Coordinates of C-alpha atoms in Angstrom, one line a residue:
M1 CA 26.0 22.1 8.0
L2 CA 26.2 24.1 4.8
T3 CA 29.1 26.5 4.6
G4 CA 28.6 30.0 3.2
V5 CA 30.1 29.0 -0.1
K6 CA 28.1 25.8 -0.3
M7 CA 24.9 27.5 0.7
S8 CA 25.4 30.2 -1.9
A9 CA 26.0 27.5 -4.5
S10 CA 22.9 25.7 -3.4
F11 CA 20.7 28.7 -3.7
G12 CA 22.2 29.4 -7.1
L13 CA 21.2 26.0 -8.3
L14 CA 17.7 26.5 -6.9
K15 CA 17.4 29.9 -8.6
R16 CA 18.4 28.3 -11.9
C17 CA 15.8 25.6 -11.4
L18 CA 13.1 28.1 -10.8
S19 CA 14.1 30.2 -13.8
A20 CA 14.0 27.1 -16.0
L21 CA 10.6 26.0 -14.7
C22 CA 8.8 29.3 -14.8
P23 CA 9.3 32.1 -17.3
V24 CA 9.8 35.5 -15.8
G25 CA 6.4 36.9 -16.7
F26 CA 4.6 33.8 -15.5
R27 CA 6.5 33.8 -12.2
S28 CA 5.4 37.4 -11.5
Q29 CA 1.8 36.3 -12.0
L30 CA 2.3 33.4 -9.5
R31 CA 3.9 35.8 -7.0
R32 CA 0.9 38.1 -7.2
N33 CA -1.5 35.2 -6.6
R34 CA 0.5 33.2 -4.2
P35 CA -1.6 32.2 -1.1
V36 CA -1.1 34.0 2.1
R37 CA -0.6 31.4 4.8
G38 CA 1.2 30.5 7.9
P39 CA 3.7 27.6 8.5
V40 CA 2.9 24.3 6.9
G41 CA 0.4 22.3 9.1
G42 CA -1.0 25.5 10.5
R43 CA -3.5 26.2 7.7
R44 CA -7.2 25.8 7.8
L45 CA -8.3 22.1 7.7
S46 CA -8.8 21.0 4.1
H47 CA -11.7 18.5 4.8
T48 CA -14.6 19.4 7.0
R49 CA -16.8 16.8 8.4
A50 CA -19.7 17.7 10.6
A51 CA -19.3 14.9 13.1
Q52 CA -15.9 13.2 13.3
R53 CA -12.5 14.0 11.9
G54 CA -9.8 11.6 11.0
P55 CA -6.4 11.7 12.8
L56 CA -4.7 13.2 9.7
E57 CA -7.3 15.9 9.2
G58 CA -5.5 19.1 8.1
V59 CA -2.5 17.2 6.6
R60 CA -2.0 17.7 2.9
V61 CA -0.3 15.0 0.8
L62 CA 1.1 15.6 -2.7
D63 CA 0.9 12.2 -4.4
L64 CA 3.3 11.7 -7.3
T65 CA 3.0 7.9 -7.4
R66 CA 1.3 5.5 -9.7
V67 CA 0.5 1.7 -9.9
L68 CA 0.2 0.1 -6.5
A69 CA 2.8 0.6 -3.7
G70 CA 2.6 4.4 -3.6
P71 CA -1.2 4.7 -4.3
F72 CA -1.9 2.1 -1.6
A73 CA 0.2 4.1 0.9
T74 CA -1.5 7.4 0.0
M75 CA -5.0 5.8 0.0
I76 CA -4.4 4.8 3.7
L77 CA -3.3 8.4 4.5
G78 CA -6.5 9.6 2.8
D79 CA -8.6 7.1 4.7
L80 CA -7.2 8.6 7.9
G81 CA -8.4 12.1 6.9
A82 CA -5.5 13.6 4.9
E83 CA -6.1 15.7 1.8
V84 CA -4.4 13.7 -0.9
I85 CA -3.7 15.5 -4.2
K86 CA -2.9 12.8 -6.8
V87 CA -0.8 14.2 -9.7
E88 CA -1.4 12.4 -13.1
R89 CA 0.0 12.9 -16.5
P90 CA -2.5 14.3 -19.0
G91 CA -4.3 11.8 -21.2
A92 CA -3.5 8.4 -19.8
G93 CA -3.1 9.2 -16.1
D94 CA -2.1 6.4 -13.7
D95 CA -0.9 3.3 -15.5
T96 CA -3.5 1.1 -13.7
R97 CA -6.4 3.0 -15.3
A98 CA -5.8 0.8 -18.4
W99 CA -5.3 -2.4 -16.5
G100 CA -8.3 -4.5 -17.3
P101 CA -10.6 -6.1 -17.8
P102 CA -12.6 -6.0 -15.6
F103 CA -13.7 -2.4 -16.1
V104 CA -16.6 -0.6 -14.3
G105 CA -17.9 1.6 -17.1
A106 CA -14.6 3.1 -18.4
E107 CA -12.8 2.7 -15.1
S108 CA -10.4 -0.1 -14.3
A109 CA -11.3 -2.1 -11.2
Y110 CA -7.6 -2.2 -10.4
F111 CA -7.4 1.6 -10.3
L112 CA -10.6 1.9 -8.3
S113 CA -9.3 -0.5 -5.6
V114 CA -6.5 1.8 -4.4
N115 CA -7.4 5.4 -5.2
R116 CA -10.4 6.4 -3.0
N117 CA -10.3 9.6 -1.0
K118 CA -8.0 11.5 -3.4
K119 CA -8.2 14.5 -5.7
S120 CA -6.7 14.2 -9.1
I121 CA -4.9 17.0 -10.9
S122 CA -3.5 16.5 -14.4
V123 CA -0.1 18.1 -14.8
D124 CA 2.5 17.8 -17.5
L125 CA 5.8 17.5 -15.5
K126 CA 7.8 17.9 -18.7
H127 CA 6.3 21.3 -19.3
P128 CA 8.2 24.1 -17.5
R129 CA 5.0 25.6 -16.1
G130 CA 3.7 22.2 -15.1
A131 CA 6.8 21.5 -13.0
G132 CA 6.5 25.0 -11.6
V133 CA 3.0 24.1 -10.3
I134 CA 4.4 21.0 -8.6
Q135 CA 7.0 23.2 -6.8
E136 CA 4.3 25.6 -5.7
L137 CA 2.2 22.7 -4.4
A138 CA 5.2 21.2 -2.5
G139 CA 5.5 24.5 -0.8
V140 CA 2.0 24.2 0.7
C141 CA 2.0 20.4 1.4
D142 CA 3.0 18.5 4.5
V143 CA 4.0 15.3 2.7
L144 CA 5.2 14.4 -0.8
V145 CA 5.2 10.8 -1.9
E146 CA 6.9 9.8 -5.2
N147 CA 8.0 6.6 -6.9
Y148 CA 10.1 7.8 -9.8
L149 CA 13.5 6.3 -10.6
P150 CA 16.0 7.7 -8.1
G151 CA 17.4 11.0 -9.4
K152 CA 14.7 11.6 -12.0
L153 CA 12.8 14.3 -10.0
H154 CA 16.0 15.9 -9.1
Q155 CA 16.7 16.5 -12.8
M156 CA 13.3 18.4 -12.9
C157 CA 14.3 20.4 -9.8
L158 CA 11.7 18.5 -7.8
G159 CA 14.1 16.4 -5.7
Y160 CA 14.2 16.4 -1.9
E161 CA 17.1 18.7 -1.6
Q162 CA 15.5 21.3 -3.8
L163 CA 12.0 21.2 -2.4
S164 CA 13.1 21.0 1.2
R165 CA 14.8 24.4 0.8
L166 CA 11.4 25.8 -0.3
N167 CA 9.6 24.0 2.5
P168 CA 11.9 22.8 5.3
R169 CA 8.9 21.1 7.0
L170 CA 8.2 18.9 3.9
I171 CA 8.2 15.1 4.5
Y172 CA 9.4 13.6 1.2
C173 CA 8.8 9.9 0.9
S174 CA 10.6 8.2 -2.1
I175 CA 9.4 4.7 -3.1
S176 CA 11.7 2.8 -5.4
G177 CA 12.6 -0.7 -6.4
Y178 CA 16.0 -1.1 -4.6
G179 CA 16.7 2.1 -2.7
Q180 CA 18.0 5.6 -3.5
T181 CA 21.6 4.5 -3.6
G182 CA 23.5 1.3 -4.3
P183 CA 24.4 -0.9 -7.2
Q184 CA 20.8 -1.6 -8.3
S185 CA 19.3 1.8 -7.4
Q186 CA 18.8 2.7 -11.1
S187 CA 16.9 -0.5 -11.9
P188 CA 13.1 0.0 -12.2
G189 CA 11.0 -1.6 -9.5
Y190 CA 8.3 -4.2 -10.2
D191 CA 6.5 -6.3 -7.7
S192 CA 7.1 -9.6 -9.5
I193 CA 10.8 -8.9 -9.9
A194 CA 11.3 -7.8 -6.3
S195 CA 9.4 -10.8 -5.1
A196 CA 11.8 -13.0 -7.1
V197 CA 15.0 -11.2 -6.1
S198 CA 14.0 -11.0 -2.4
G199 CA 13.5 -14.7 -2.1
M200 CA 9.7 -14.5 -1.7
M201 CA 9.0 -16.6 -4.8
H202 CA 11.7 -19.1 -3.7
I203 CA 9.7 -20.0 -0.6
T204 CA 6.2 -19.8 -2.3
G205 CA 4.7 -22.8 -4.0
S206 CA 3.9 -26.4 -3.5
E207 CA 6.4 -28.7 -1.9
G208 CA 8.6 -30.0 -4.7
G209 CA 7.0 -27.7 -7.2
E210 CA 8.2 -24.6 -9.1
P211 CA 8.5 -21.1 -7.5
V212 CA 5.1 -19.3 -7.6
R213 CA 4.2 -15.6 -7.6
P214 CA 1.8 -14.8 -4.7
G215 CA -1.7 -14.3 -5.8
V216 CA -1.7 -10.6 -4.9
A217 CA 1.2 -8.2 -5.2
M218 CA 2.3 -8.6 -1.6
T219 CA 5.7 -6.9 -2.1
D220 CA 4.1 -3.7 -3.4
L221 CA 1.5 -3.8 -0.6
A222 CA 4.1 -4.4 2.1
T223 CA 6.1 -1.5 0.7
G224 CA 3.0 0.7 0.8
L225 CA 2.4 -0.2 4.4
Y226 CA 6.0 0.5 5.4
A227 CA 5.7 3.9 3.5
H228 CA 2.5 4.8 5.3
G229 CA 4.0 4.0 8.7
A230 CA 7.2 5.9 7.9
V231 CA 5.2 9.0 6.9
M232 CA 3.2 8.8 10.2
A233 CA 6.4 8.5 12.2
A234 CA 8.0 11.5 10.3
L235 CA 4.9 13.6 11.1
L236 CA 5.4 12.8 14.8
Q237 CA 9.1 13.6 14.5
R238 CA 8.3 16.9 12.7
H239 CA 5.9 17.8 15.6
R240 CA 9.0 17.7 17.9
T241 CA 11.7 19.1 15.7
G242 CA 9.8 21.4 13.3
R243 CA 11.6 19.9 10.3
G244 CA 10.7 17.4 7.6
A245 CA 12.7 14.4 6.4
H246 CA 13.5 12.3 3.4
I247 CA 12.2 8.7 3.6
D248 CA 13.8 6.0 1.5
C249 CA 11.3 3.1 1.1
N250 CA 11.9 0.4 -1.5
L251 CA 10.4 -2.9 -2.6
L252 CA 13.6 -5.0 -2.0
S253 CA 14.1 -3.8 1.6
A254 CA 10.4 -4.2 2.4
Q255 CA 10.2 -7.8 1.2
V256 CA 13.5 -8.9 2.7
S257 CA 12.5 -7.5 6.0
C258 CA 9.3 -9.5 5.8
L259 CA 11.2 -12.8 5.5
T260 CA 11.5 -12.6 9.3
H261 CA 12.0 -16.1 10.7
I262 CA 12.9 -17.5 7.3
A263 CA 15.7 -15.0 7.1
A264 CA 16.7 -15.6 10.7
N265 CA 16.9 -19.4 10.1
Y266 CA 19.4 -18.9 7.4
L267 CA 21.4 -16.1 9.0
N268 CA 21.8 -18.0 12.3
S269 CA 22.1 -21.6 11.1
G270 CA 22.9 -21.4 7.4
K271 CA 19.8 -23.4 6.7
E272 CA 18.4 -22.8 3.2
A273 CA 14.6 -22.3 2.9
R274 CA 12.4 -24.4 0.8
R275 CA 8.8 -24.4 -0.4
W276 CA 6.1 -26.1 1.8
G277 CA 2.8 -25.3 0.0
T278 CA 0.3 -24.5 2.8
A279 CA 2.4 -26.4 5.3
H280 CA 4.7 -25.0 8.0
E281 CA 8.3 -26.0 8.2
S282 CA 8.4 -26.2 12.0
I283 CA 4.9 -27.1 13.1
V284 CA 2.8 -30.2 12.3
P285 CA -0.1 -30.3 11.7
Y286 CA -0.3 -26.7 10.5
Q287 CA -1.5 -26.7 6.9
G288 CA -4.4 -27.1 4.4
F289 CA -6.3 -30.3 3.9
T290 CA -8.6 -31.5 1.2
T291 CA -12.1 -32.3 2.3
K292 CA -15.0 -34.0 0.5
D293 CA -16.0 -30.8 -1.2
G294 CA -13.2 -28.3 -0.7
H295 CA -10.4 -27.3 1.6
L296 CA -9.7 -26.2 5.1
V297 CA -6.7 -25.2 7.2
V298 CA -5.8 -26.6 10.6
A299 CA -3.2 -24.9 12.8
A300 CA -2.3 -27.0 15.8
G301 CA 0.4 -24.9 17.4
N302 CA 0.9 -26.9 20.5
D303 CA 0.6 -30.4 21.9
R304 CA -2.8 -29.8 23.5
Q305 CA -4.2 -28.6 20.2
F306 CA -2.8 -31.7 18.5
I307 CA -4.7 -33.9 21.0
N308 CA -7.9 -32.0 20.3
V309 CA -7.4 -32.4 16.6
C310 CA -7.2 -36.2 17.1
N311 CA -10.3 -36.2 19.3
V312 CA -12.3 -34.2 16.7
L313 CA -11.1 -36.6 13.9
Q314 CA -11.9 -39.6 16.1
L315 CA -8.2 -40.7 15.8
K316 CA -7.4 -40.8 19.5
E317 CA -5.0 -43.6 18.9
L318 CA -2.6 -41.1 17.4
T319 CA -2.2 -39.4 20.7
K320 CA -0.8 -42.5 22.2
K321 CA 2.0 -43.0 19.7
P322 CA 5.4 -42.0 21.0
E323 CA 6.5 -40.5 17.7
Y324 CA 3.7 -37.9 17.9
K325 CA 4.1 -36.9 21.5
T326 CA 5.7 -33.5 20.9
N327 CA 5.8 -31.1 18.0
T328 CA 9.5 -31.8 17.4
L329 CA 8.7 -35.5 17.0
R330 CA 5.7 -34.7 14.8
V331 CA 7.9 -32.6 12.5
Q332 CA 10.3 -35.6 12.2
H333 CA 7.5 -37.9 11.3
R334 CA 5.3 -35.5 9.4
E335 CA 4.9 -37.7 6.3
E336 CA 3.1 -40.6 7.9
L337 CA 1.1 -38.4 10.3
L338 CA -0.1 -36.1 7.5
H339 CA -1.1 -39.1 5.3
T340 CA -3.3 -40.4 8.1
L341 CA -4.9 -37.0 8.8
S342 CA -5.4 -36.3 5.0
Q343 CA -7.3 -39.6 4.5
R344 CA -9.6 -38.7 7.4
F345 CA -10.4 -35.2 6.2
L346 CA -11.5 -36.5 2.8
Q347 CA -14.4 -38.3 4.5
E348 CA -16.5 -35.3 5.4
K349 CA -17.5 -31.9 3.9
T350 CA -15.8 -28.7 4.9
A351 CA -18.9 -27.3 6.7
D352 CA -19.2 -30.5 8.7
W353 CA -15.6 -30.3 9.8
L354 CA -16.0 -26.7 10.8
R355 CA -19.0 -27.6 13.0
R356 CA -17.0 -30.5 14.6
F357 CA -14.1 -28.2 15.4
E358 CA -16.3 -25.5 17.0
G359 CA -15.4 -25.1 20.7
S360 CA -12.4 -27.5 20.4
G361 CA -9.8 -24.7 20.9
V362 CA -8.1 -25.6 17.6
P363 CA -7.7 -22.8 15.0
V364 CA -9.4 -23.9 11.8
G365 CA -10.8 -22.1 8.8
P366 CA -12.1 -22.8 5.2
I367 CA -10.0 -21.9 2.2
N368 CA -12.6 -19.5 0.7
S369 CA -13.1 -18.4 -2.8
I370 CA -13.3 -14.6 -3.3
Q371 CA -17.0 -14.9 -3.6
E372 CA -17.1 -16.7 -0.2
V373 CA -14.9 -14.1 1.3
F374 CA -17.3 -11.3 0.6
S375 CA -20.3 -13.4 1.7
D376 CA -18.6 -14.0 5.1
P377 CA -20.6 -12.3 8.0
Q378 CA -17.5 -11.2 9.7
V379 CA -16.1 -9.5 6.6
K380 CA -19.4 -7.6 6.2
H381 CA -19.4 -6.7 9.9
N382 CA -15.8 -5.3 9.7
G383 CA -16.9 -2.9 7.0
L384 CA -14.7 -4.5 4.3
I385 CA -17.2 -3.9 1.6
Q386 CA -17.2 -0.2 0.8
E387 CA -19.7 1.4 -1.6
M388 CA -19.4 4.8 -3.3
N389 CA -21.0 6.8 -6.1
H390 CA -18.5 7.4 -8.9
P391 CA -19.1 10.3 -11.3
T392 CA -19.1 8.2 -14.4
A393 CA -19.1 4.5 -13.3
G394 CA -22.1 4.8 -11.0
R395 CA -22.2 2.7 -7.9
I396 CA -18.9 1.0 -7.3
T397 CA -17.7 -1.3 -4.5
V398 CA -14.1 -1.7 -3.3
P399 CA -12.5 -3.4 -0.3
G400 CA -12.7 -1.1 2.7
P401 CA -10.0 0.0 5.3
A402 CA -8.5 -2.7 7.4
V403 CA -8.3 -0.7 10.6
R404 CA -11.2 0.8 12.6
F405 CA -11.0 3.7 15.1
S406 CA -13.2 4.5 18.1
S407 CA -12.8 8.2 17.4
F408 CA -14.1 8.3 13.8
A409 CA -15.7 6.2 11.1
H410 CA -14.8 5.5 7.5
D411 CA -18.4 6.1 6.5
E412 CA -18.1 9.0 3.9
P413 CA -15.3 8.0 1.5
T414 CA -14.9 9.9 -1.7
P415 CA -14.7 7.8 -4.9
P416 CA -11.5 7.4 -6.9
P417 CA -11.2 10.5 -9.1
L418 CA -11.3 11.0 -12.9
I419 CA -8.1 12.2 -14.5
G420 CA -7.7 15.9 -13.7
Q421 CA -11.1 16.0 -12.0
H422 CA -9.9 18.5 -9.4
T423 CA -7.2 20.5 -11.3
V424 CA -8.9 23.8 -11.2
Q425 CA -10.2 23.3 -7.7
V426 CA -6.7 22.6 -6.3
L427 CA -5.1 25.4 -8.2
R428 CA -7.7 27.8 -6.9
H429 CA -8.0 26.7 -3.3
A430 CA -4.6 25.3 -2.4
L431 CA -2.5 27.8 -4.4
S432 CA -5.0 30.7 -4.6
Y433 CA -4.3 31.1 -8.3
S434 CA -6.5 33.6 -10.1
D435 CA -8.8 32.6 -12.9
D436 CA -6.4 34.3 -15.4
V437 CA -3.4 32.3 -14.2
I438 CA -5.4 29.1 -14.3
K439 CA -6.6 29.9 -17.8
T440 CA -3.0 30.5 -18.9
L441 CA -1.9 27.1 -17.5
L442 CA -4.8 25.4 -19.2
D443 CA -4.2 27.1 -22.5
S444 CA -0.5 26.2 -22.4
K445 CA -1.4 22.5 -21.8
A446 CA 0.8 22.5 -18.6
V447 CA -2.4 21.3 -16.8
T448 CA -5.7 19.9 -17.9
Q449 CA -9.1 19.8 -16.3
N450 CA -11.5 16.9 -16.8
E451 CA -14.6 18.1 -18.7
V452 CA -17.0 15.8 -16.9
S453 CA -16.4 17.5 -13.5

C-alpha cells in the first residue's frame, strides 16, 4: 500500500508527466471536451451488429503493438467483438506494412494477415500532444497492449504505473522479448532469436542435419495466443475485483513453456533433446513417408494401430516379429522397421495410400502444399478462407479465425485499416474531442488522418 508520502510523490510525478505531455492551453481545451462517461466497461457498446454480438462486445482495446505477436493477439480480441484501436506512427505505420512482396495493391500481404477488425489512428508518440492523446485514450479503454522495450513507455509517462492511476480498471499487457525484468529484459525481441535461445531451433530440422527455423513464426504466434488468453483472464478477474492488472508476456517464456515434454524429459532425466525431422522420439512409426508422388504422415500411437498399418501395407509378417511387438521395442529397432515401411510407401501414390487407410483406425494425412491446404474441403467448411473488401486493395483474402462459436458468427469482418484511417473518428467518438481540438492536433502533426478515408 502507498504511504501518504509515497502517494504524494507518485501524484507529483504524474502531474509532471501530464504537464510535459500537454501544454496548459491545450489541456484546458481537452478538459472542456472530455467525454462524460461512467466507469470503464459501462459505456455504450462500440460495435453494433443487428443479429449477433461477440463475447467481447463493448470492450475497448488500445493496441500499441506492431509486427506479429501483439497484432495477432489484438486481432483475436477484435474477432471476438472488441473494439481495437491500433496506434501507428505517422508515415510508415506498422513495420509489416513494408514487408513484401507479395503486396495486394500497395498493401503488404503480411500486414493484411493479422490486422482485420481494427481501427487505425496515426499518432506521433514523440510529440507531447500525441502522447497526451494516448493518455486520454488509455483513460477510456479496458485493455492496453504494447510491445515496446521495457521501460520505454514509462519514459513517455505511458507506463502501467502511470496509466493505472488515471484508470485503475485498465488491463495493461506488455509483450517483450525476455520479460519486464531480468538480465536480458533490455534486449529486443525477435521471433528467430527467441526461437534459437529457447531451444526451439535445436529440436527442429532433419535428423543429423542443421538447426532449422520453423516455417512460420511460431514463437511470435504462441506469445500472441498467451497474451490473448491472459487478457481474457484479466477481464474475468476485473469483473470480480473491479481492478485492472499488468500482464508480463514475453517470447522467451512463451516458447520455453511450449517445450512441454521435451523440457520435462531433460528436467527429470537429464536427457538432451535432438532433431528428429518429422519423426517422434518416443513413438514408431510416427512420421512422414515419401510416396510415389509426394508425402504423407502416419501416426501409429499404439500397438493396435501398428498392426493396422502393417495390414494396410500388406506387411503382416512384421506383426509377428518379436522386436516389433510393443512400441518400446519398435523404438529400439526403429532403423530397420522404418526402412521396410519406407520402401513400401514408395510403391504407391499418396491418394492411393489415403484411400487404403480409410476406415483403418490409423491417423494419416498428406503433407499438403499451401495451395492444397486452401483447396481442402474441410478448410473451406471451417471458414478458414475469409474475404473482405479493402478500401484501396479491393477484394482481399486472409486466413480466418480458428475458433467458432454457437452464439455468434465471424461473418462480417472489417478489413485491415489504412494508416490513420480512423484518427478523426476515434478522437471524435471515443474522446468526444471537438472539431477545433481535432484540427489543432492535425495542424500540429501530433496526429494524422488518412486522406483516402
